[in-house]
Amino acid sequence: MFNDKKYKYVAYYAIGVTIIILILNYVLTDIKTQDIKYSEFLKMINDKQIQEVQITKDKIIIQPKQTSAENKKILYTANLNDRNLVDSLNTAGIPYGGIIQDDNPVKNFITGWILPIAIFMLLGRFLFGFLDKKMGSGVMSFGKNTAKIYGENETGKTFADVAGQEEAKESLVEIVDFLHNSKKYVEIGARLPKGALLVGPPGTGKTLLAKAVAGEAKVPFFSISGSGFVEMFVGMGAARVRDLFKQAEEKAPCIIFIDEIDAIGKSRENNMSGNDEREQTLNQLLAEMDGFDSSKGVVILAATNRPEVLDKALLRPGRFDRRVIVDRPDLKGREAILRVHAKGVKIAENVDLLSIAKGTPGAVGADLANIVNEAALRAVKNSRSVVIQEDLEDAIEVIIAGKEKKDRILSDKEKRQVAFHEVGHALTAAFLKNTDPVHKITIVPRTMGALGYTMQLPEEEKYLVTREEMMDEVTVLLGGRSAEEVEFNSISTGASNDIEKATQTARNMVTVYGMSDRFDMMGLENPSSRYLDGRPVRNCSEQTSTIIDEETLSIIKYAHEKAVKILNENRKLLTSIAERLIDKETLTGEEFMLMVKDYKESCQ
Ligand code: ADP
Ligand code: MG
Ligand code: ZN
């Protein structure tokens, strides 16, 4: 591993030292000595201003008479090998002499070689020692592990900092208990778990949980990131693993935490390029995990958001035999997480965190932490000293849709198109039964690319989605483009995202959820990656997949027709709401529903 940072430090140091030496040299020589011309020197001899002269091979050093106050400096001039110099000095009566060049070879060798080398070595030791302390590892530490060791409570995190992950916390408490009271477990004959794998989508607090374990467990805690093992040189990673386990066994009972273990633990199967280094590291890890005796009290925690790419060998019993699922928080969990983070900022008393939690379905801990921070920033921007509800609500939008992009000017025609599109979504949602209420419609462009959007929010947390709800969801997604057709009889590129989502939902209805009559409850796809959007694995023949496409298409067509029908039947309402939106740029859910209600009443 070449750590550029260290080399940078060395370079800075060298430059600094050089500059200081130069300055010192300049200042010192300037204070004590002064260069003069040879002619001036001769003049001084004639004027008898000289006390004494010393002649060296290339310099003449002149000690002036101490008469005048200004001339206290020692003067020197170049030795021109002037043959008359000695005569003139004699006649002027100035004492003179030379300096004997030291020809002692031993002494020369010492001053010329040994001394500088010694100085360099001392300097180097001092410098690297200093860096060592600063970076926590040796400069030349190839193959040495870079795991950070936390003492008790050094991470500053405890389980209280992790909200909404009660089950995960429970499993980890148990593991911590194994370490504290390993005797109890050994006596009864229970085999201690060797390792636990924290699994969950990014940002749900896996790393945070591990840090909290470090804070709670009163044992040493080695923390290292999986990518820290993957080295430039083949074999280094393996050496690191060996070293880490050796250290851990010495310090047992203790915990080893490997964050982002997928960096090393990737399945060796479908790996075309073949990463020798990673494979060796993985093999070493497997060997070490088998080799150590868990009754000694070493527990390995690892975290990943891609359990499906991990090598099967890592997951088999006796290695990471426990999985701790760290899933997306539900409503209560989100509220609790918001509460934890709200503690860190000044927040108005009447702020309703529950409603914020309601407005963020699907958000993970990292998003929520971000929302609170974004709200605090907004409060400062509006020169307020506390965060109010509005800040938090605005922050949700910033996190979900990006910041408002005020400098993007839409032409009037485009604005009209976007407004009808968004109202199309909102109206289909309002006229269908199994949909979430509209929370907000806006045509203010956002930095994340949306020209406008319609926000729907579920009234309560949903864990099951019915077929009717999915159908209506597809219809609402297609409502935007349908409105463009109804109003302008022309279509734009603005619906690509809607189309993608609608198609995916329709497809899932057919292949994953068994919601089509044609295939009944046949599973046709395996989602290969639960958390990241990896490609699903098809579980059927070519012919069947053609039929899947047909089924998907028929759902889309049905939904599209339904949306167009709704919008055509309520064309007047569509136009009036769209005009209002163009005027105001943002409509709240209430304003929107009020218009819909008035219209419905006037129709009766
Ligand atoms: P992961 O490792 O799962 O990707 P992190 O642990 O790095 O996620 O979480 C990132 C940040 O999000 C944390 O530092 C914390 O501020 C916040 N966070 C995530 N989950 C939670 C939670 N359950 N409770 C409180 N804060 C959380
Ligand atoms: Mg992490
Ligand atoms: Zn849309």
Coordinates of C-alpha atoms in Angstrom, one line a residue, residues 239 275 306 393 526:
A239 CA -1.2 -11.3 5.5
N275 CA -9.0 -11.2 -8.6
R306 CA -25.3 -7.2 -0.6
E393 CA -41.2 19.5 5.6
N526 CA -36.1 -14.7 -8.6

